[in-house]
Coordinates of C-alpha atoms in Angstrom, one line a residue:
M382 CA 0.0 0.0 0.0
A383 CA 1.4 3.4 -1.0
R384 CA 2.2 5.9 1.6
D385 CA -0.1 8.9 1.9
L386 CA 2.5 11.7 1.9
V387 CA -0.1 14.4 1.9
A388 CA -2.4 12.9 4.6
G389 CA -4.8 15.8 4.8
W390 CA -2.3 18.6 4.2
D391 CA -3.4 19.0 0.6
R392 CA -6.4 21.2 1.6
R393 CA -6.0 24.9 0.9
D394 CA -9.3 26.0 2.6
R395 CA -9.1 26.5 6.3
A396 CA -12.1 26.8 8.6
P397 CA -12.3 29.8 10.9
G398 CA -10.8 28.9 14.3
D399 CA -8.6 26.1 12.9
K400 CA -5.2 25.8 14.5
P401 CA -2.4 27.5 12.6
R402 CA -0.6 24.9 10.5
V403 CA 3.2 24.8 10.3
L404 CA 5.3 22.6 8.0
V405 CA 8.9 22.0 9.1
I406 CA 11.6 20.9 6.7
G407 CA 14.1 18.6 8.5
A408 CA 13.9 16.4 11.5
G409 CA 17.2 17.4 13.0
I410 CA 17.4 18.8 16.5
A411 CA 16.3 22.3 15.4
G412 CA 13.4 21.0 13.3
M413 CA 12.0 18.7 16.1
S414 CA 12.6 21.5 18.6
T415 CA 10.5 23.8 16.4
G416 CA 7.8 21.1 16.2
C417 CA 7.7 20.6 20.0
Y418 CA 7.4 24.3 20.9
A419 CA 4.8 24.9 18.1
Q420 CA 2.7 22.0 19.4
M421 CA 3.0 23.2 23.0
S422 CA 1.8 26.6 21.7
G423 CA -1.3 25.2 20.2
M424 CA -0.3 24.8 16.5
E425 CA -0.6 21.8 14.2
T426 CA 2.7 20.8 12.8
R427 CA 4.2 18.2 10.4
I428 CA 8.0 17.6 10.0
L429 CA 9.3 16.4 6.6
E430 CA 12.5 14.4 6.7
K431 CA 14.4 12.9 3.8
H432 CA 16.3 10.3 5.9
V433 CA 14.8 7.3 7.8
L434 CA 16.1 8.6 11.2
P435 CA 15.6 11.8 13.2
G436 CA 18.5 13.9 14.3
G437 CA 20.3 15.0 11.2
C438 CA 24.0 14.9 12.0
C439 CA 23.0 14.0 15.6
T440 CA 22.8 10.3 14.6
A441 CA 24.2 6.8 14.7
W442 CA 24.4 3.7 12.6
A443 CA 25.0 0.0 13.3
R444 CA 26.9 -3.0 12.1
E445 CA 26.9 -6.5 13.6
G446 CA 25.6 -5.3 17.0
Y447 CA 27.9 -2.3 17.3
I448 CA 26.3 1.2 17.5
F449 CA 28.5 3.9 16.0
D450 CA 27.5 7.1 17.8
Y451 CA 28.4 10.0 15.5
T452 CA 28.2 13.5 17.0
I453 CA 28.1 14.3 20.7
E454 CA 31.4 14.7 22.4
W455 CA 30.0 16.9 25.1
L456 CA 26.6 18.5 25.5
I457 CA 26.0 21.9 27.2
G458 CA 23.1 21.8 29.6
T459 CA 23.4 18.4 31.4
A460 CA 23.4 19.9 34.9
E461 CA 20.3 21.1 36.5
G462 CA 19.7 24.7 37.5
N463 CA 20.4 26.6 34.2
D464 CA 18.5 27.7 31.2
A465 CA 20.2 25.3 28.8
N466 CA 19.1 22.4 31.0
Q467 CA 15.6 23.8 31.1
L468 CA 15.4 23.8 27.3
W469 CA 16.6 20.1 27.1
R470 CA 14.0 19.1 29.7
E471 CA 11.3 20.9 27.8
L472 CA 12.2 18.8 24.8
G473 CA 12.4 15.6 26.9
A474 CA 16.0 15.0 25.8
F475 CA 17.1 13.6 29.2
D476 CA 13.9 11.6 30.1
G477 CA 14.9 8.5 32.0
K478 CA 18.6 9.0 31.3
T479 CA 21.8 9.1 33.3
I480 CA 24.6 11.6 32.5
K481 CA 28.3 10.7 32.2
N482 CA 30.8 13.3 33.3
F483 CA 34.5 13.1 33.0
A484 CA 37.2 14.7 35.2
M485 CA 39.2 15.8 32.1
F486 CA 38.2 17.5 28.9
N487 CA 40.9 16.0 26.7
K488 CA 44.4 14.6 26.7
V489 CA 47.0 15.6 24.1
V490 CA 50.0 13.4 23.3
D491 CA 52.9 14.7 21.2
S492 CA 54.7 12.5 18.6
D493 CA 57.6 12.1 21.1
G494 CA 55.2 10.6 23.7
R495 CA 55.0 13.6 26.0
S496 CA 51.4 14.3 27.1
V497 CA 49.3 16.9 28.9
V498 CA 45.8 16.3 30.4
F499 CA 43.3 19.1 30.5
Y500 CA 41.6 18.5 33.8
N501 CA 38.4 20.4 34.3
D502 CA 39.4 21.2 37.9
P503 CA 41.5 24.4 37.7
D504 CA 43.5 23.5 40.8
R505 CA 44.4 20.0 39.5
L506 CA 45.1 21.4 36.0
E507 CA 47.4 24.1 37.4
R508 CA 49.5 21.6 39.4
H509 CA 49.7 19.3 36.4
L510 CA 50.8 22.0 34.0
L511 CA 53.4 23.4 36.4
E512 CA 54.9 19.9 36.7
I513 CA 55.2 19.9 32.9
S514 CA 56.7 23.3 32.5
P515 CA 57.6 25.4 35.6
A516 CA 59.1 28.0 33.2
D517 CA 55.5 28.8 32.0
A518 CA 54.2 29.4 35.5
K519 CA 52.9 32.9 34.7
L520 CA 50.8 31.8 31.7
I521 CA 49.6 28.6 33.4
R522 CA 48.4 30.5 36.5
A523 CA 46.7 33.2 34.3
F524 CA 44.7 30.6 32.4
C525 CA 43.7 28.7 35.5
R526 CA 42.8 31.9 37.2
D527 CA 40.4 32.8 34.4
L528 CA 39.0 29.3 34.4
R529 CA 38.1 29.7 38.1
R530 CA 36.4 33.0 37.3
F531 CA 34.2 31.3 34.6
I532 CA 33.1 28.5 36.9
P533 CA 30.5 30.4 39.0
M534 CA 29.0 32.1 35.9
N535 CA 25.6 31.0 34.8
L536 CA 25.0 32.6 31.4
Y537 CA 23.1 30.3 29.0
P538 CA 20.9 32.6 26.9
F539 CA 19.0 29.9 25.1
L540 CA 15.4 30.5 26.1
T541 CA 14.4 33.8 24.5
P542 CA 15.7 35.7 21.5
P543 CA 17.0 39.1 22.4
P544 CA 14.3 41.1 20.6
L545 CA 11.6 39.4 22.7
E546 CA 13.4 39.5 26.0
S547 CA 11.3 41.1 28.8
V548 CA 12.8 43.9 30.9
G549 CA 13.4 41.4 33.7
E550 CA 15.2 39.1 31.4
K551 CA 17.4 41.9 30.1
I552 CA 18.2 43.0 33.6
A553 CA 19.1 39.5 34.7
K554 CA 21.4 39.1 31.8
L555 CA 23.1 42.4 32.6
R556 CA 23.6 41.4 36.2
T557 CA 25.5 38.3 34.9
I558 CA 27.5 40.1 32.2
L559 CA 28.5 43.4 33.8
P560 CA 30.6 42.1 36.7
A561 CA 32.5 39.9 34.3
F562 CA 32.5 42.3 31.4
V563 CA 36.3 42.8 31.4
L564 CA 36.9 39.1 31.6
Y565 CA 34.5 38.4 28.7
W566 CA 36.0 41.2 26.6
R567 CA 39.6 40.2 27.3
T568 CA 39.2 36.4 26.6
A569 CA 37.1 37.1 23.5
A570 CA 39.7 39.5 22.2
T571 CA 42.7 37.1 22.8
Q572 CA 43.2 34.4 20.2
M573 CA 44.1 31.0 21.5
K574 CA 46.9 30.7 19.0
T575 CA 48.3 34.0 20.2
F576 CA 48.1 32.9 23.8
A577 CA 49.5 29.4 23.1
D578 CA 52.5 30.7 21.2
K579 CA 53.7 32.4 24.3
F580 CA 54.5 29.1 26.1
A581 CA 58.1 28.2 26.3
D582 CA 57.3 24.5 26.3
P583 CA 56.7 23.2 22.7
L584 CA 54.2 20.6 24.0
L585 CA 52.0 23.3 25.7
R586 CA 52.2 25.5 22.6
K587 CA 50.6 22.7 20.6
A588 CA 48.4 21.1 23.3
F589 CA 46.4 24.2 24.2
R590 CA 45.2 24.6 20.6
N591 CA 43.8 21.0 20.8
I592 CA 41.7 21.2 24.0
F593 CA 38.7 20.9 21.7
F594 CA 40.2 17.6 20.3
Q595 CA 41.6 19.3 17.2
D596 CA 42.5 23.0 16.6
P597 CA 39.3 24.9 15.6
E598 CA 41.7 27.7 14.4
D599 CA 40.9 31.4 15.0
F600 CA 39.0 30.7 18.3
P601 CA 39.7 33.1 21.2
L602 CA 40.2 31.9 24.7
L603 CA 36.6 32.5 25.8
P604 CA 35.0 29.3 24.4
F605 CA 37.7 27.1 25.8
L606 CA 37.3 28.6 29.3
F607 CA 33.5 28.6 29.0
N608 CA 33.3 24.9 28.1
M609 CA 35.9 23.7 30.5
A610 CA 34.0 25.6 33.3
A611 CA 30.8 24.0 32.2
A612 CA 32.5 20.6 32.3
H613 CA 33.8 21.3 35.8
N614 CA 30.1 22.0 36.8
D615 CA 29.0 18.7 35.3
N616 CA 27.1 20.9 32.7
A617 CA 28.9 19.5 29.7
G618 CA 28.3 15.8 30.1
F619 CA 27.3 12.9 27.9
P620 CA 23.7 11.8 28.0
Q621 CA 22.9 8.1 28.0
G622 CA 22.0 6.9 24.5
G623 CA 24.3 9.4 22.9
S624 CA 23.5 11.3 19.7
L625 CA 20.7 9.3 18.2
G626 CA 19.4 8.7 21.8
L627 CA 19.1 12.4 22.2
A628 CA 17.3 12.7 18.8
R629 CA 15.0 9.7 19.6
S630 CA 14.0 11.2 23.0
I631 CA 13.1 14.5 21.4
E632 CA 11.2 12.7 18.6
E633 CA 9.2 10.8 21.3
R634 CA 8.5 14.1 23.0
Y635 CA 7.3 15.7 19.7
L636 CA 5.1 12.7 18.8
G637 CA 3.6 12.7 22.3
L638 CA 2.6 16.3 21.9
G639 CA 0.6 15.3 18.8
G640 CA 3.1 16.1 16.1
D641 CA 3.8 14.1 13.0
I642 CA 7.1 13.2 11.2
T643 CA 7.1 11.9 7.6
Y644 CA 10.3 10.1 6.8
R645 CA 11.6 9.6 3.2
A646 CA 9.9 12.9 2.3
R647 CA 12.3 14.9 0.1
V648 CA 11.3 18.5 -0.5
A649 CA 11.9 19.8 -4.0
R650 CA 10.8 23.4 -3.5
I651 CA 8.9 25.8 -1.2
L652 CA 5.6 27.0 -2.8
V653 CA 5.3 30.8 -2.8
E654 CA 2.3 32.9 -3.8
D655 CA 2.4 36.7 -3.8
D656 CA 5.7 36.6 -1.8
R657 CA 4.2 34.3 0.8
A658 CA 5.2 30.7 1.5
V659 CA 2.1 28.6 1.4
G660 CA 3.6 25.1 1.5
V661 CA 6.1 22.7 -0.1
E662 CA 6.3 20.4 -3.1
L663 CA 8.0 17.0 -2.6
K664 CA 10.2 15.2 -5.1
G665 CA 7.3 13.0 -6.2
G666 CA 5.1 16.1 -7.0
E667 CA 2.9 15.9 -3.9
R668 CA 2.0 19.3 -2.5
L669 CA 1.4 20.1 1.2
Y670 CA 0.0 23.4 2.3
A671 CA 0.4 25.3 5.6
D672 CA 0.1 28.8 7.2
H673 CA 3.8 28.9 7.8
V674 CA 6.9 27.0 6.6
V675 CA 10.1 26.6 8.7
A676 CA 13.2 25.4 7.0
A677 CA 15.4 23.6 9.6
C678 CA 17.9 22.2 7.1
D679 CA 20.9 23.2 5.0
G680 CA 20.9 27.0 4.5
R681 CA 22.2 27.2 1.0
T682 CA 19.8 24.4 -0.2
T683 CA 16.9 26.3 1.3
I684 CA 17.7 29.7 -0.1
Y685 CA 19.0 28.8 -3.6
D686 CA 17.3 25.5 -4.4
F687 CA 14.0 25.5 -2.5
L688 CA 13.4 29.2 -3.1
D689 CA 15.5 29.7 -6.3
G690 CA 17.5 32.5 -4.7
R691 CA 14.6 34.9 -5.0
Y692 CA 14.6 36.2 -1.4
T693 CA 18.0 37.5 -0.4
G694 CA 19.4 40.7 1.0
P695 CA 22.7 42.2 2.2
T696 CA 23.1 39.7 5.1
I697 CA 22.2 36.6 3.1
D698 CA 24.3 37.8 0.1
R699 CA 27.4 38.3 2.3
L700 CA 26.9 35.0 4.1
Y701 CA 26.3 32.8 1.0
D702 CA 28.0 34.7 -1.8
E703 CA 31.2 35.9 0.0
L704 CA 31.7 33.8 3.1
L705 CA 30.3 30.4 2.4
T706 CA 33.5 29.3 0.5
K707 CA 35.9 31.5 2.3
P708 CA 38.5 29.4 4.2
G709 CA 38.0 29.3 7.9
T710 CA 34.3 30.4 7.9
L711 CA 32.8 26.9 8.1
F712 CA 33.6 24.3 10.7
P713 CA 35.8 21.7 8.9
A714 CA 34.3 18.4 7.9
V715 CA 35.6 15.2 9.6
V716 CA 36.6 11.7 8.7
S717 CA 35.3 9.1 11.2
A718 CA 36.7 5.6 11.8
F719 CA 34.6 3.5 14.1
V720 CA 36.5 0.5 15.4
G721 CA 34.8 -2.6 16.9
I722 CA 37.0 -4.3 19.6
E723 CA 36.8 -7.7 21.1
G724 CA 36.8 -7.5 24.9
D725 CA 36.7 -4.5 27.3
L726 CA 38.8 -1.3 27.2
D727 CA 41.1 -0.2 30.0
A728 CA 38.8 1.9 32.3
D729 CA 41.9 3.9 33.5
R730 CA 42.7 5.2 30.0
A731 CA 41.7 8.7 29.0
H732 CA 38.3 8.7 27.4
S733 CA 39.5 11.2 24.7
T734 CA 43.1 11.7 23.4
T735 CA 44.4 13.8 20.6
Y736 CA 47.6 12.3 19.1
L737 CA 49.9 14.9 17.4
L738 CA 51.5 13.0 14.5
P739 CA 54.9 13.2 13.0
D740 CA 55.1 14.6 9.4
S741 CA 55.7 11.1 8.1
A742 CA 52.3 10.0 9.2
G743 CA 50.4 12.5 7.1
P744 CA 49.9 10.3 4.0
G745 CA 48.2 7.6 6.0
L746 CA 45.3 10.0 6.6
P747 CA 44.0 11.1 3.2
G748 CA 42.6 14.6 3.0
S749 CA 43.8 15.5 6.5
L750 CA 43.8 19.2 7.4
Q751 CA 45.8 18.8 10.6
N752 CA 48.5 16.3 11.3
S753 CA 46.6 14.7 14.3
I754 CA 44.0 12.1 15.1
V755 CA 41.5 12.0 17.9
V756 CA 40.9 8.6 19.7
Q757 CA 37.8 8.4 21.8
L758 CA 36.9 5.2 23.8
R759 CA 33.2 5.5 23.2
S760 CA 32.3 2.5 25.3
Q761 CA 33.3 4.7 28.3
Y762 CA 30.6 7.2 27.4
S763 CA 27.4 5.2 27.6
D764 CA 26.1 1.6 27.8
G765 CA 24.8 -0.2 24.8
F766 CA 27.3 0.9 22.1
A767 CA 28.7 -2.6 21.6
P768 CA 27.6 -6.2 22.0
E769 CA 28.3 -7.7 25.4
G770 CA 32.0 -8.4 25.8
K771 CA 33.0 -6.0 23.1
S772 CA 33.9 -2.2 22.9
V773 CA 33.9 0.7 20.4
I774 CA 36.6 3.3 19.6
H775 CA 35.9 6.4 17.5
C776 CA 38.8 7.9 15.6
T777 CA 38.4 11.3 13.8
Y778 CA 40.3 14.0 12.0
F779 CA 39.5 17.2 10.3
S780 CA 39.4 16.6 6.5
D781 CA 38.9 18.4 3.2
Y782 CA 35.4 17.9 1.8
S783 CA 36.4 18.7 -1.8
Y784 CA 39.0 16.0 -1.8
W785 CA 36.4 13.3 -0.9
K786 CA 33.6 14.7 -3.0
S787 CA 35.8 14.8 -6.1
L788 CA 37.1 11.3 -5.4
R789 CA 33.7 9.8 -4.9
N790 CA 32.3 11.5 -8.0
T791 CA 35.2 10.6 -10.4
D792 CA 36.7 7.4 -9.1
R793 CA 34.6 5.3 -6.8
R794 CA 37.1 2.5 -6.7
E795 CA 39.9 4.8 -5.5
Y796 CA 37.4 6.4 -3.1
R797 CA 37.0 2.9 -1.5
A798 CA 40.7 2.3 -1.6
Q799 CA 41.4 5.5 0.4
K800 CA 38.8 4.4 3.0
R801 CA 40.7 1.1 3.3
Q802 CA 43.9 3.0 3.7
I803 CA 42.4 4.9 6.6
A804 CA 41.2 1.7 8.2
E805 CA 44.7 0.2 7.9
F806 CA 46.3 3.3 9.4
V807 CA 43.9 3.3 12.3
R808 CA 44.5 -0.5 13.0
E809 CA 48.2 -0.1 13.0
F810 CA 48.1 3.2 15.0
L811 CA 45.8 1.9 17.7
V812 CA 47.9 -1.2 18.2
S813 CA 51.1 0.9 18.4
R814 CA 49.6 3.2 21.1
L815 CA 47.4 0.6 22.8
P816 CA 49.3 -2.7 22.5
E817 CA 46.7 -4.6 24.3
L818 CA 44.4 -4.3 21.2
A819 CA 46.7 -6.5 19.1
G820 CA 44.6 -9.2 17.5
R821 CA 41.3 -7.8 19.0
I822 CA 40.2 -5.4 16.3
D823 CA 36.9 -6.9 15.0
L824 CA 35.9 -4.4 12.2
V825 CA 36.4 -0.8 11.0
D826 CA 33.7 1.4 9.5
I827 CA 34.6 4.6 7.7
A828 CA 32.5 7.8 7.1
T829 CA 34.0 10.6 5.0
P830 CA 32.8 14.2 4.6
A831 CA 31.1 13.1 1.4
T832 CA 29.1 10.6 3.5
T833 CA 27.9 13.4 5.8
N834 CA 26.8 15.5 2.8
R835 CA 25.1 12.5 1.2
Y836 CA 23.0 11.7 4.3
T837 CA 22.3 15.2 5.6
G838 CA 22.7 17.6 2.7
N839 CA 25.0 19.8 4.9
F840 CA 27.1 22.1 2.6
D841 CA 30.7 20.8 2.3
G842 CA 29.8 18.1 4.8
S843 CA 30.2 20.6 7.7
I844 CA 28.5 19.2 10.8
L845 CA 28.5 22.6 12.7
A846 CA 27.9 25.0 9.8
W847 CA 29.2 28.6 10.4
K848 CA 32.2 28.8 12.7
A849 CA 31.6 30.9 15.9
F850 CA 33.9 34.0 16.1
S851 CA 34.4 34.0 12.4
D852 CA 33.2 36.8 10.0
A853 CA 29.9 34.9 9.8
D854 CA 29.2 35.2 13.6
D855 CA 27.8 38.7 13.6
L856 CA 25.8 38.2 10.4
A857 CA 24.2 35.0 11.7
A858 CA 23.3 36.9 15.0
K859 CA 21.7 39.5 12.8
L860 CA 19.4 36.9 11.2
I861 CA 18.0 36.3 14.7
N862 CA 18.1 39.8 16.2
K863 CA 17.1 42.0 13.3
E864 CA 15.6 39.7 10.6
H865 CA 13.7 37.6 13.2
M866 CA 14.9 34.4 11.4
R867 CA 13.1 35.5 8.2
L868 CA 14.2 36.2 4.6
P869 CA 13.6 39.6 3.2
G870 CA 10.5 40.0 1.2
L871 CA 9.1 36.6 2.0
R872 CA 6.1 36.2 4.5
G873 CA 5.0 33.0 6.0
F874 CA 8.5 31.6 6.2
S875 CA 11.3 31.2 8.8
M876 CA 14.7 29.5 9.1
A877 CA 16.0 27.5 12.1
G878 CA 19.0 25.4 12.8
Q879 CA 22.8 25.9 12.8
W880 CA 22.8 28.0 9.7
V881 CA 21.0 30.6 11.7
G882 CA 22.2 29.9 15.3
L883 CA 25.7 28.7 14.5
G884 CA 27.2 25.4 15.7
G885 CA 26.4 23.3 18.8
L886 CA 23.4 21.2 19.6
I887 CA 22.2 23.6 22.3
R888 CA 22.2 26.4 19.8
A889 CA 20.3 24.3 17.3
A890 CA 17.7 23.4 19.8
S891 CA 17.4 27.0 20.9
T892 CA 16.6 28.2 17.4
G893 CA 13.5 26.0 17.5
R894 CA 12.4 27.8 20.6
F895 CA 13.3 31.2 19.2
V896 CA 11.5 30.7 15.8
T897 CA 8.3 29.6 17.6
Q898 CA 8.4 32.6 19.9
F899 CA 8.7 34.9 16.8
L900 CA 5.9 33.1 15.1
C901 CA 3.6 33.3 18.2
A902 CA 4.3 37.0 18.4
E903 CA 3.3 37.4 14.8
L904 CA 0.1 35.3 15.1
G905 CA -0.9 36.8 18.5
V906 CA -0.7 33.3 20.0
E907 CA 0.6 32.8 23.5
F908 CA 4.0 31.0 23.5
Q909 CA 3.8 28.0 25.9
A910 CA 6.5 25.6 27.1
W911 CA 6.7 23.1 30.0
E912 CA 9.1 20.3 31.0
S913 CA 8.5 16.8 29.9
S914 CA 7.4 14.4 32.6
G915 CA 8.7 11.2 31.0
T916 CA 10.2 8.8 33.5
E917 CA 10.7 5.5 31.7
P918 CA 14.3 4.4 32.1
W919 CA 16.3 4.8 28.9
H920 CA 17.4 1.5 27.2
P921 CA 19.2 0.9 23.9
D922 CA 16.1 -0.6 22.3
K923 CA 14.7 3.0 22.2
L924 CA 17.1 3.7 19.3
G925 CA 15.0 1.5 17.1
H926 CA 16.2 -0.1 13.9
L927 CA 19.5 1.4 12.7
P928 CA 20.7 1.3 9.1
Q929 CA 24.2 0.3 8.0
L930 CA 26.3 3.1 6.6
D931 CA 27.9 1.0 3.9
A932 CA 27.3 -2.4 2.4
R933 CA 30.9 -3.5 3.0
P934 CA 32.8 -2.9 6.2
V935 CA 36.6 -2.7 6.2
R936 CA 37.9 -5.7 8.0

């Protein structure tokens, strides 16, 4: 029996008093967040998703009982008592789940074997760094002093967009910001690379750049201190079930609120009449109509494919004409190598380690942008990622999307050969650094930036879209604060997601709340939100059926 993709949404006529209808393109975190808040605010919504799973890049896949969790490395908002946590609880993201917190953010190991551990506790971190390099005492104490100052701060502005903040909300924000204004200004104005270059010890010069696993380049000190302080407060933990588990919990919340998600529904274009979005047309020609359309998917696809580039302006033109392909504006894409291991992993090993590689190792990692590889012992993060008696390791590195896209389009055989080369490098490297893994590697599964683009449509395979603190940052903020997440000249339409709110899952989720608040203000509808009351304990079966990434694993 054929699916009814339209299912009542083909009607143009709307009876007086009917609930406002909202179509959402994309069942990523932003799209489902939009659906949840719109449902809570009394609207009727439907989400259209081209894939078979929710979450977008916040996803997982499976092979032979292993679950390869793709995205979350840490998640802001896992501790109670702050606005970020309130947002996640409104979305049901943590219903029935435990949270895993680590004492360290990351470990960095140089090619000569020297290492530094970035503990979240500033006192422990300071002692450790001073043991490594007493000559750098002044810089070490300055960094740890700033980290201590960030720890008591509670600034998570993810509940209300600035244009809609009440006087009380503005005052509360100022009370948080003003006492620390100089600290915020100084750490935002100081580039990490500038700070790191001052260290006398060559390991520290390189290691500080890689606190976030690999060097994000052009980041100031502020985000490093902010996230390490959050981790110290157990507010940057790992939720049970991981990436897809987060997406499934929000999906369950959305469906429980009366929403509907249609999978395998590929949007071809947004229907516009008299400069007003009135619905969408799917690839098969089916048309669905609504009072409002929200695109929570790739920004360029939305503006130039779904809308034929008809609704742009100075902000959009600069973002997508000038900055989209400018080096350093988008977060780099990544190559992922998931490794299935026979037996358990050493519980005393660091859960996350960045290995800085010698120049001779570069050819072993095709398309690499930085000569390093991140090794995360994912079985330490959450239960259920591997069959009983087995474990999972996730290895990643920043990589050039164009290299993989060109290879896949022009020479599929060589594309597969390069993936096998990565698998062979990872096997040999893991055994060289963790000798106890010799003879225990079960399988290796490789995802390239071309894979990310193929499954999610994200431009250049970038998982996090615009890079914070880049030239795009102020322009993206303008889309929220001035444009109210709309495109110039087009009514009945909004955008949500990381192409509006920048990278990070909490930011993606917040754009769903923001866009619904703007829509409620336009419609004269009261915005409503309340925390989920779900209490059923989380278990891996909640992930549902998972697809395989590729027909042939690399063994």
